[in-house]
Every structure is written in structure tokens, then in C-alpha cells.
Short mmCIF file of C-alpha atoms in Angstrom, two decimals:
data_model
loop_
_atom_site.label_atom_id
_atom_site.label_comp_id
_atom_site.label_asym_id
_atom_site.label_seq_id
_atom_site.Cartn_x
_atom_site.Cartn_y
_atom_site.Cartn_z
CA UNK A 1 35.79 32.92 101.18
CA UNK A 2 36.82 32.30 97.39
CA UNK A 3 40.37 33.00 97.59
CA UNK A 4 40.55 31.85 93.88
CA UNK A 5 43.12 34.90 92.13
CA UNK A 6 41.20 37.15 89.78
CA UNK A 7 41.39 36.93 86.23
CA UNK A 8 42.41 40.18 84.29
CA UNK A 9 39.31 41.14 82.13
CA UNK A 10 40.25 42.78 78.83
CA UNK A 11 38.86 46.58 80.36
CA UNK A 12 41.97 46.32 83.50
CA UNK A 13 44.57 45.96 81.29
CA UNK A 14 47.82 45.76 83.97
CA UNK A 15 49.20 49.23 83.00
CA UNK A 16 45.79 51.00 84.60
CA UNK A 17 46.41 48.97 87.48
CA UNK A 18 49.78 49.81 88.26
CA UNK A 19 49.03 53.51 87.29
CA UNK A 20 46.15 53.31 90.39
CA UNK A 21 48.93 51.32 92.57
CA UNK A 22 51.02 54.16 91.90
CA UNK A 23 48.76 56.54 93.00
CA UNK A 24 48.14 55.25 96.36
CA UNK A 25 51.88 55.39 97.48
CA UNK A 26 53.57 58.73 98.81
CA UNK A 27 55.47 60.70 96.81
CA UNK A 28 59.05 59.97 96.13
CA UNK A 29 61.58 61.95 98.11
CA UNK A 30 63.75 64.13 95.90
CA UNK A 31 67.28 64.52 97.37
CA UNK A 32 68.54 68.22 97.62
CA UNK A 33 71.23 69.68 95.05
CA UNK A 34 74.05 71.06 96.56
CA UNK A 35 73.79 74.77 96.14
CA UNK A 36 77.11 74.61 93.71
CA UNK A 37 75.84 71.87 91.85
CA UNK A 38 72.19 74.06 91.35
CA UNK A 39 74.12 77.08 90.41
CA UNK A 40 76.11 74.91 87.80
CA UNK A 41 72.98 73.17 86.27
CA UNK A 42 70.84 76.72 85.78
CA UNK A 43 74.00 78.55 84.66
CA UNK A 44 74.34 75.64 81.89
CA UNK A 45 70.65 75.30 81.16
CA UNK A 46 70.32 79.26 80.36
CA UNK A 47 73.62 79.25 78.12
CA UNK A 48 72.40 76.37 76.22
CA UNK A 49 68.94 77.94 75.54
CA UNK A 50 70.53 81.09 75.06
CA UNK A 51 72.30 79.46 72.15
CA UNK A 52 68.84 77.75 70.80
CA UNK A 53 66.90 80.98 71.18
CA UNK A 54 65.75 82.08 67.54
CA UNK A 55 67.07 85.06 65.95
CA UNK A 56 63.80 86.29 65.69
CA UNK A 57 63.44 86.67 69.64
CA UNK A 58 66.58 88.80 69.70
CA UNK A 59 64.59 91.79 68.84
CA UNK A 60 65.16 94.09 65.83
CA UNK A 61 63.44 97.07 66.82
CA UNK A 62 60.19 98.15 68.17
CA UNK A 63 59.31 97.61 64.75
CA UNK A 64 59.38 94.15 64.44
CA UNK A 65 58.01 93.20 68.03
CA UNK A 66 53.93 92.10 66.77
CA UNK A 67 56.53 89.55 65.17
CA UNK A 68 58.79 88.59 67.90
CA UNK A 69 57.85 84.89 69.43
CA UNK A 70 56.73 84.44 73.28
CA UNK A 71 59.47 84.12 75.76
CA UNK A 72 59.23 80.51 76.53
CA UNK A 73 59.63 78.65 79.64
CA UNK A 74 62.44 76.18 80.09
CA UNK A 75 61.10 73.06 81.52
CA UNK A 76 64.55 70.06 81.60
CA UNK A 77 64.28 66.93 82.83
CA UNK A 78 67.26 65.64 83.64
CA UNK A 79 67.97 61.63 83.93
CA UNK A 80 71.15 61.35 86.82
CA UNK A 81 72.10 59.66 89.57
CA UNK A 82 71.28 62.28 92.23
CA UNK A 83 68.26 63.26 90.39
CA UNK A 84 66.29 59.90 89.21
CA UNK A 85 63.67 58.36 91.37
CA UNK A 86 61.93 55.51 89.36
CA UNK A 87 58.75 54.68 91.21
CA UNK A 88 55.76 53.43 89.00
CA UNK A 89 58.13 54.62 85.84
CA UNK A 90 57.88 57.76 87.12
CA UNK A 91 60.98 60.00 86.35
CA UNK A 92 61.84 63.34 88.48
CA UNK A 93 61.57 66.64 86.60
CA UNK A 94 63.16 69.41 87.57
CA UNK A 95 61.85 72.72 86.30
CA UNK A 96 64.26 75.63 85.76
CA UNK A 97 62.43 78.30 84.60
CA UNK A 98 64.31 81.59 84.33
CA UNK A 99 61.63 83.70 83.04
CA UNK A 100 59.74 84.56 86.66
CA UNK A 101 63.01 87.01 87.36
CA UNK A 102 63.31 88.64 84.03
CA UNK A 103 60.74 91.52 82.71
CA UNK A 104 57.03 91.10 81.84
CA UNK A 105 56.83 93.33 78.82
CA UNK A 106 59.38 91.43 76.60
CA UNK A 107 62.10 94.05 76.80
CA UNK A 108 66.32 92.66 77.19
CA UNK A 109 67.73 93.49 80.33
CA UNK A 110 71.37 94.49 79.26
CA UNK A 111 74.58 94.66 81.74
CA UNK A 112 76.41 98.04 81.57
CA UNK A 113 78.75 97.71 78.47
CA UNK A 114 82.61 98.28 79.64
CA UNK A 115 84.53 100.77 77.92
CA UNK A 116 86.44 99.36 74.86
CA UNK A 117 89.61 101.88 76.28
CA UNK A 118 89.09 99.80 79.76
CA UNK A 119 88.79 96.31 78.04
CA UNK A 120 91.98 97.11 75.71
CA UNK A 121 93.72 98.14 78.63
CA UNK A 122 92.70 95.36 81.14
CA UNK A 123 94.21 93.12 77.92
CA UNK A 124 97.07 95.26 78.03
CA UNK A 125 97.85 94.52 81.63
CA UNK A 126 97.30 91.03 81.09
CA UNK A 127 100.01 91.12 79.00
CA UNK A 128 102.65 93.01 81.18
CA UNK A 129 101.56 91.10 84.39
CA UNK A 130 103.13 88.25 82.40
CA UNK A 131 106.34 89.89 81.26
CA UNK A 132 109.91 89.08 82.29
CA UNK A 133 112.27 91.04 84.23
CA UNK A 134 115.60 90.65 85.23
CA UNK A 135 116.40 92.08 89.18
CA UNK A 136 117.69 95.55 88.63
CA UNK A 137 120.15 96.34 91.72
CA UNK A 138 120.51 99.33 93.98
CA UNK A 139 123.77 100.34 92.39
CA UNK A 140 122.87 99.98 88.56
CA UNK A 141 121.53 101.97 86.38
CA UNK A 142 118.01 101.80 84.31
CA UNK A 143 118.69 102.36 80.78
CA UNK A 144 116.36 103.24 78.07
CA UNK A 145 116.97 103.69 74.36
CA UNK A 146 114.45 105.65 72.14
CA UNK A 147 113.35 107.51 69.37
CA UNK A 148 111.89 110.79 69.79
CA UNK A 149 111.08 113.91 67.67
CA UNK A 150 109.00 117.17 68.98
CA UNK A 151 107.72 119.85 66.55
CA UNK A 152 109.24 123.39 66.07
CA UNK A 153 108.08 126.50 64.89
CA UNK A 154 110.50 128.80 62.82
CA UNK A 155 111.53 132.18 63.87
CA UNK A 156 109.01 133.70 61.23
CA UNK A 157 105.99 131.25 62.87
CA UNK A 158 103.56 129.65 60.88
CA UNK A 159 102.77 125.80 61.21
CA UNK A 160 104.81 123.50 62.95
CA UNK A 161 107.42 121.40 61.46
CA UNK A 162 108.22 117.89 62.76
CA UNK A 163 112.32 116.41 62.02
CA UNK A 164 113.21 113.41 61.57
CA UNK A 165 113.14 111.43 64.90
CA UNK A 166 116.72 110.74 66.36
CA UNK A 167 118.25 108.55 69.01
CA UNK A 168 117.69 109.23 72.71
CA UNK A 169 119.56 107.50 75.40
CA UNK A 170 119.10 107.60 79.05
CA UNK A 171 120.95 106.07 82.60
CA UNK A 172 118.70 106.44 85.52
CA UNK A 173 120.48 105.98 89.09
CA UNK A 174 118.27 102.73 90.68
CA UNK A 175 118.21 104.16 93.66
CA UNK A 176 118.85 108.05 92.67
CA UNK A 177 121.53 107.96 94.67
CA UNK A 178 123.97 108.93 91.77
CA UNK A 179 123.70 111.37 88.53
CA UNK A 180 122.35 109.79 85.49
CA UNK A 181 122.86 110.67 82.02
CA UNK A 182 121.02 112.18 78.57
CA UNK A 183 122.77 111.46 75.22
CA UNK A 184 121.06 112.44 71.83
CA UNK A 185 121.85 112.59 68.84
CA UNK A 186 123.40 115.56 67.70
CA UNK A 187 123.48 116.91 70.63
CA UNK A 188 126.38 117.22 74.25
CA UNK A 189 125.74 114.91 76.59
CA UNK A 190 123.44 116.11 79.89
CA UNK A 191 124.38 114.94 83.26
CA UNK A 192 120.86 114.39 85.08
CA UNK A 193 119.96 115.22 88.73
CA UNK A 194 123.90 116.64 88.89
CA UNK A 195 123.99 117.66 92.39
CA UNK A 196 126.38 116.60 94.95
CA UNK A 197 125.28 113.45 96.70
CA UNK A 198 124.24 113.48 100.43
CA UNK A 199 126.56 110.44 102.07
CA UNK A 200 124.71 108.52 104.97
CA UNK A 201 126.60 106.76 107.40
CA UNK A 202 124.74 103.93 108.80
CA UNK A 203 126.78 102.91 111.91
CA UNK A 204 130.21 104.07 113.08
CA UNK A 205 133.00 103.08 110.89
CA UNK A 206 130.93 102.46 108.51
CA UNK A 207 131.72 103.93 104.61
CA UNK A 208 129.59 106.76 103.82
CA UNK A 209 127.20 105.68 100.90
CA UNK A 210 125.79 108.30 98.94
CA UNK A 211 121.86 109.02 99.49
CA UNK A 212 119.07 110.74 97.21
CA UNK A 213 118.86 114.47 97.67
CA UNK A 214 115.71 117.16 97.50
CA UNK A 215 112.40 116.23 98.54
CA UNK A 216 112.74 112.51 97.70
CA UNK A 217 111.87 110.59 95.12
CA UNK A 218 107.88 110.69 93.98
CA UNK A 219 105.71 109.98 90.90
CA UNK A 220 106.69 112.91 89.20
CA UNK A 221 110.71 112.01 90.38
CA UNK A 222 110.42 108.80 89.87
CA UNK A 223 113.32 106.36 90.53
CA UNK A 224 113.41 102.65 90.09
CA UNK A 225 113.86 101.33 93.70
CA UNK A 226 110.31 103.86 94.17
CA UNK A 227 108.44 102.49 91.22
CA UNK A 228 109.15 99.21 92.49
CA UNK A 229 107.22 100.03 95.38
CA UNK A 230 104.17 101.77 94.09
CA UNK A 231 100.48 99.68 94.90
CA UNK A 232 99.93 96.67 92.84
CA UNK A 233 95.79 97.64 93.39
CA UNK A 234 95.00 100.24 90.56
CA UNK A 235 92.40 102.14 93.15
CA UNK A 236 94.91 103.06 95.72
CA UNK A 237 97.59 103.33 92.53
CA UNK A 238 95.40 106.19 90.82
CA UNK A 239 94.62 107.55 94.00
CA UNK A 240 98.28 108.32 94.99
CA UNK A 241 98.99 109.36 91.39
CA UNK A 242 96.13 112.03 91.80
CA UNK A 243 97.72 112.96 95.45
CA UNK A 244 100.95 114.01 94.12
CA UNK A 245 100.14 115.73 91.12
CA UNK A 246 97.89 118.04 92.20
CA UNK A 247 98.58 121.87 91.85
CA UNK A 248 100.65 120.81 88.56
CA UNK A 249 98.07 122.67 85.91
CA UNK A 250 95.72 120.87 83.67
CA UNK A 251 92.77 118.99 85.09
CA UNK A 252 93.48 116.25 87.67
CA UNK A 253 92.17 113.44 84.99
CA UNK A 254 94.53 114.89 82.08
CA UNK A 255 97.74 115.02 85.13
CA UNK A 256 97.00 111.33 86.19
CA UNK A 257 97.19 110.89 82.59
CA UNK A 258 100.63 112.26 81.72
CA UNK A 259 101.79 110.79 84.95
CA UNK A 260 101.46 107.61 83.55
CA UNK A 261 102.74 107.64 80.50
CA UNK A 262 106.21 109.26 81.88
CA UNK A 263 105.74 105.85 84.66
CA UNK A 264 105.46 103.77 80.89
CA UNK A 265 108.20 105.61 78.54
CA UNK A 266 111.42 106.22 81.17
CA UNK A 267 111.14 103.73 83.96
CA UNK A 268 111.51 99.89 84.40
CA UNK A 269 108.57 99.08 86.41
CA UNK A 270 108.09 95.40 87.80
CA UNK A 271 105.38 93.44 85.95
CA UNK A 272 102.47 93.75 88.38
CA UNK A 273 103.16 97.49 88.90
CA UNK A 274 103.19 98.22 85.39
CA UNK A 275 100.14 96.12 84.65
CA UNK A 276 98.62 98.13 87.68
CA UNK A 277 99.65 101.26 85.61
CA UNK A 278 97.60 100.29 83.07
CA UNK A 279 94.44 99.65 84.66
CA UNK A 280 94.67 102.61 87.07
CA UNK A 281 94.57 104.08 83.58
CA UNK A 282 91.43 102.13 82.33
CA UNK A 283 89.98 104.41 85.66
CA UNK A 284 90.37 107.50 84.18
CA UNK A 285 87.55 109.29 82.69
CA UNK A 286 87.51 110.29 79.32
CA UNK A 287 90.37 107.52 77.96
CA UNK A 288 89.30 106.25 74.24
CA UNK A 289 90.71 104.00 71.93
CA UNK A 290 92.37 105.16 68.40
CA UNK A 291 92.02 102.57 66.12
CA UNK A 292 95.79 102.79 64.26
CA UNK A 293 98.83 105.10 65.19
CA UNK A 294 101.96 105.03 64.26
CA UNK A 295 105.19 105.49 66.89
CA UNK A 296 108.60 107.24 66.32
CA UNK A 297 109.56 104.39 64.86
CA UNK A 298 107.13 103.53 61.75
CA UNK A 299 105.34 100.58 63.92
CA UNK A 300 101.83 100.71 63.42
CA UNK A 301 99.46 99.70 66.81
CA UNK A 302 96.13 100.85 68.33
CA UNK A 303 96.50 103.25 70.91
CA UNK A 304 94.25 104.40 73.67
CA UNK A 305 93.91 108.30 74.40
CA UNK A 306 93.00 111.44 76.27
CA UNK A 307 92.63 114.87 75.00
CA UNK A 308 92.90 117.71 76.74
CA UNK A 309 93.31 121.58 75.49
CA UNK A 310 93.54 120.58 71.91
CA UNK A 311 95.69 117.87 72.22
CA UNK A 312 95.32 114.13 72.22
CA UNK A 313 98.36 112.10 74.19
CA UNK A 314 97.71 108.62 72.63
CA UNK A 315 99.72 105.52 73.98
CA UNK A 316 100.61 102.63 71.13
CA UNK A 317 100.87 99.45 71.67
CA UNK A 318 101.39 96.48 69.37
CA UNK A 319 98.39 94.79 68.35
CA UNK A 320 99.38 91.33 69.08
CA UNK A 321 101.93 91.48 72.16
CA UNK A 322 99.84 94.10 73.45
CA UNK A 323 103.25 95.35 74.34
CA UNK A 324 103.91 99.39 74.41
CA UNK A 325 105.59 100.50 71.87
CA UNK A 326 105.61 104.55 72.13
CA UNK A 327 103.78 107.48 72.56
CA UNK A 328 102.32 110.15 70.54
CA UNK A 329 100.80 113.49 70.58
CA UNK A 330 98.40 115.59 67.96
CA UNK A 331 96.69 118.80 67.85
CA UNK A 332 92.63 118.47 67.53
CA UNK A 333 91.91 121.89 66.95
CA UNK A 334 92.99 124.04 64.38
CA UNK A 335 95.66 126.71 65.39
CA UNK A 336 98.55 128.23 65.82
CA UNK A 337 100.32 124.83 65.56
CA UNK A 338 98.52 124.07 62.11
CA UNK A 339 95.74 122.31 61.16
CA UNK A 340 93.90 119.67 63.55
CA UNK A 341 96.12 116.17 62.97
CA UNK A 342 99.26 117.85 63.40
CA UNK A 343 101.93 115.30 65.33
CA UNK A 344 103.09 117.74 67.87
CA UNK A 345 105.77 115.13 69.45
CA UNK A 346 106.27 110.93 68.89
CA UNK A 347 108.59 108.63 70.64
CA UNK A 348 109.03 104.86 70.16
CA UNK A 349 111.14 102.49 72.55
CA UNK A 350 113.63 100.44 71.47
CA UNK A 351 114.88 98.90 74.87
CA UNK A 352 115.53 98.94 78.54
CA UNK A 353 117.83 97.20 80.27
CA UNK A 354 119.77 97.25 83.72
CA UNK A 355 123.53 98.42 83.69
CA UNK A 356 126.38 99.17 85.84
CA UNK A 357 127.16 102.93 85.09
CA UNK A 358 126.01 105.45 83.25
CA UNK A 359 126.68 105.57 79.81
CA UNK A 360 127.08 102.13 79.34
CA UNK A 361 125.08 100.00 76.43
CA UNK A 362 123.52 97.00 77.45
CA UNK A 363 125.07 93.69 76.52
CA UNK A 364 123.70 92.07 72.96
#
């Protein structure tokens, strides 16, 4: 037997040879992706072709489509540690096509837009989730500071006229165990919610403490020790807005509405209950965005909106805080009021605060 080694001939060169010595050996295992990792590597391999897709393929009309390029299949081959598998200089390739899921004939499947009202507001309660607010105790007082002004029509009728706005001040019992208090300007003071207290003794010898009175205290008779408990979800928050303002005129949607805005312009809610405020707001149908308004005060913001009967109740807020700055309310119809764009009422706040007693200003 001539065990003499072969000589390469000039027609084997020793790349065929290894290609044919490849051949003959199994296939080289490829170890499984974690299902996290897969999700990560697809997610980034469709952004990035996103971004390298030509404008062309965007699509410009129906138009335009004889000119619009093939879809193309993404085919990566990625060089890694968990991925590579060198056998023969053979490298793993890992296809991640995302074309077999989308639609044949070339058309964009598009996800259901958001409503810009919902997305402004959902920015909105970012913003108040985020706030700061001091404790506000049982036996203090919430106090807000405003500007307001409401149109009037004159004895003879005719269009509305809208003063000046003034000052409006206002002490709100925590608890609404105790009468609060209106000032304005120009105008007596108003003692608020001025009935006698109920006292409550809780054990024997105890001191009577005065207790709310009526029917308790409610969305629509709001006090701060309630608002403080109201759902932080914005489902079960719009549903027990709609709950106890039904039978109050209006439509339920328009109620919810006003609701609301009375929860945003005279109470102190906590952070996550007001930001819950503002997306059980996002909820309701028909909100829309106004894209500059003015408050009581001159301050200029966008505003989101509902109109209802001729009027439009639009919320301001500042276009960089977010923050809430007022409220304001125009005709859209032509009428006895006046012309359509006729400010029917405006209000801007100027603070809140926590306090000891009524008619007390807040320190600084």
C-alpha cells in the first residue's frame, strides 16, 4: 500500500477541499435566544430600517404608487457571542424578516391616532402627578385667590358686556366641618355653608367636635378631606363623577365636564388625584384642543374644550408648566348673548394655600 501523502495538483486548490470537508460534517447547532433578547433584536432591527427606508416608499398617494419601490426583506447577520458558530468559516445568519406579517398589496397599516385633547391632557397629568403639596389638616382651611369676571346684560338687553375682572377670595372648611368664607371685590363678605354645625361626641367625656351637615360631602359638595379620597384610576374616577351628577341637566358628557373643572378651579386636590382629574377628562367624548386662550388674568396658554348648547368651557393651561392657569367660557352661536366669540365668563388663579381660619391670607 503506497502510503506516500498526496501532492496537491494545481485543479484541488485547498479551499475546494475544505469547502467538501465542510460539507460532510453536521450542521452547527445554533443556541436559542432568550425570548427578551429576540424581542429586543427585531424591535431594533425594524426601527433601524424604519429609519433607512426611502422617502419614496412612504407613499404619497395612490398617485405615485407605479413609482413606489418593493417592500424589501430584511436579511441581518449578526457577528456575537451567543450567535457565532465558525465551522469551515461559516458564520450564522439570522434572518428577521418582518414583511410575512404585514399586508400583500403594499398598503401602511396605521395604529389608531390618539386624540391631541387626550395626549395634551395625559402631558398635563404628567405634570400635576409631579407637583408639590404641603399636608393640609382637618382643622384648616383651603384657600384660593382668583380673578374672575362673568358677563351682564343691561336692563334694556342687547349684547352682553364683560367688566373688568376683580379679586375673588375663598376659605373652604378641610373637613366641612366649619363655615367658610367669599370675599370680592366690591362686594360684603358671604359666609359659605352657614348652618349650625352638628357636634359628634366620640366617647363619653369626650368634647363635642363639630361634624359636616346635609347629605355629606360629594363631587358636586366637594370638601378637601373628600377630594383627597377620590380614585387615583381615571375609569372608576369618571365613572363616579358620572354617578353623582346625573339628573343635574345637560348631557352626562357636558356634567362630567363641568364637574371637573369646579374639582380644578376651588379645591386643593393631592397630586395623583388631580392628575387622575385630568385624564378622566382625556375620557370624555367630544374634548378638543384650542390652540391659544387667554385667562382672567392676560396669560396666554392652550386650552382643551367642550361645547355644549352654544357654549365652549375651555380649560388653560400654561404652555410650558403645563400647569392650569384658569378657565374660560364663549358663546359659539350667534344670539341673544351677541355674536359667536363672545367671553361669557373667565377666571384665572393666582394661588392656593392651606390656612388656619377663614379669612386669613396665606403667609408670603
Amino acid at each position: 500500500m503506497n502510503v506516500t501523502p498526496r501532492r496537491r495538483t494545481s485543479n484541488r486548490p485547498e479551499q475546494a477541499e475544505r469547502q467538501e470537508m465542510a460539507a460532510l460534517l453536521p450542521p452547527p447547532s445554533v443556541p436559542d435566544l432568550a425570548p427578551e433578547r429576540e424581542r429586543a433584536l427585531r424591535q431594533a432591527v425594524l426601527s433601524e430600517a424604519a429609519r433607512e427606508e426611502p422617502a419614496a416608499a412612504r407613499g404619497f398617494g395612490r398617485t405615485a404608487r407605479a413609482a413606489r419601490p418593493t417592500r424589501r426583506r430584511f436579511q441581518v447577520r449578526f457577528v456575537a457571542p451567543a450567535l457565532a458558530c465558525a465551522v469551515a468559516g461559516a458564520i450564522v445568519a439570522v434572518n428577521l424578516s418582518s414583511t410575512d406579517d404585514e399586508p400583500r398589496d403594499g398598503t401602511r397599516v396605521e395604529a389608531q391616532e390618539t386624540p391631541e385633547a387626550t395626549r395634551l391632557l395625559d402631558r398635563v397629568a404628567l405634570a400635576a402627578a409631579e407637583g408639590e403639596q404641603p399636608a393640609v389638616g382637618a382643622e384648616q382651611f383651603v384657600y384660593v385667590r382668583s380673578k374672575v369676571a362673568y358677563a351682564g346684560q343691561s336692563a334694556g338687553g342687547g349684547a352682553v358686556t364683560l367688566p373688568p375682572a376683580h379679586t375673588r377670595q375663598v376659605w373652604l372648611a378641610a373637613d366641612g366641618s366649619r363655615p367658610g368664607l367669599l370675599r370680592e371685590a366690591g362686594k360684603p363678605d358671604s359666609t359659605l355653608g352657614d348652618d349650625a354645625p352638628v357636634y359628634t361626641i366620640d366617647r363619653r367625656g369626650a368634647k363635642p367636635r363639630p361634624s359636616a351637615t346635609g347629605s355629606g360631602p360629594s363631587v358636586t359638595n366637594p370638601t378637601h378631606t373628600y377630594v383627597a379620597t377620590l380614585p387615583t384610576d381615571p375609569v372608576a374616577l369618571l365613572e363616579l363623577i358620572r354617578q353623582q351628577t346625573r339628573g343635574q341637566g345637560q348631557d352626562p358628557d357636558q356634567r362630567a365636564f363641568t364637574a371637573i373643572g369646579e374639582l380644578l378651579a376651588e379645591t386643593w386636590a393631592p397630586p395623583k388625584v388631580n392628575a387622575a382629574l385630568y385624564r378622566a377628562a382625556g375620557k370624555i367624548p367630544g374634548v378638543t384642543v384650542v390652540r391659544s386662550a387667554k385667562d382672567a388674568a392676560g396669560r396666554e396658554g392652550v386650552a382643551v374644550a367642550r361645547t355644549a348648547r352654544g357654549q365652549q368651557t375651555q380649560w388653560i393651561f400654561d404652555r410650558t408648566s403645563h400647569a392650569f392657569l384658569g378657565e374660560r367660557t364663549v358663546s359659539t352661536e350667534a344670539g341673544d348673548a351677541g355674536p359667536a366669540g363672545t367671553v361669557l365668563g373667565t377666571s384665572a388663579i393666582l394661588a392656593k394655600a392651606a390656612v388656619d381660619r377663614a379669612g386669613q391670607a396665606p403667609r408670603g
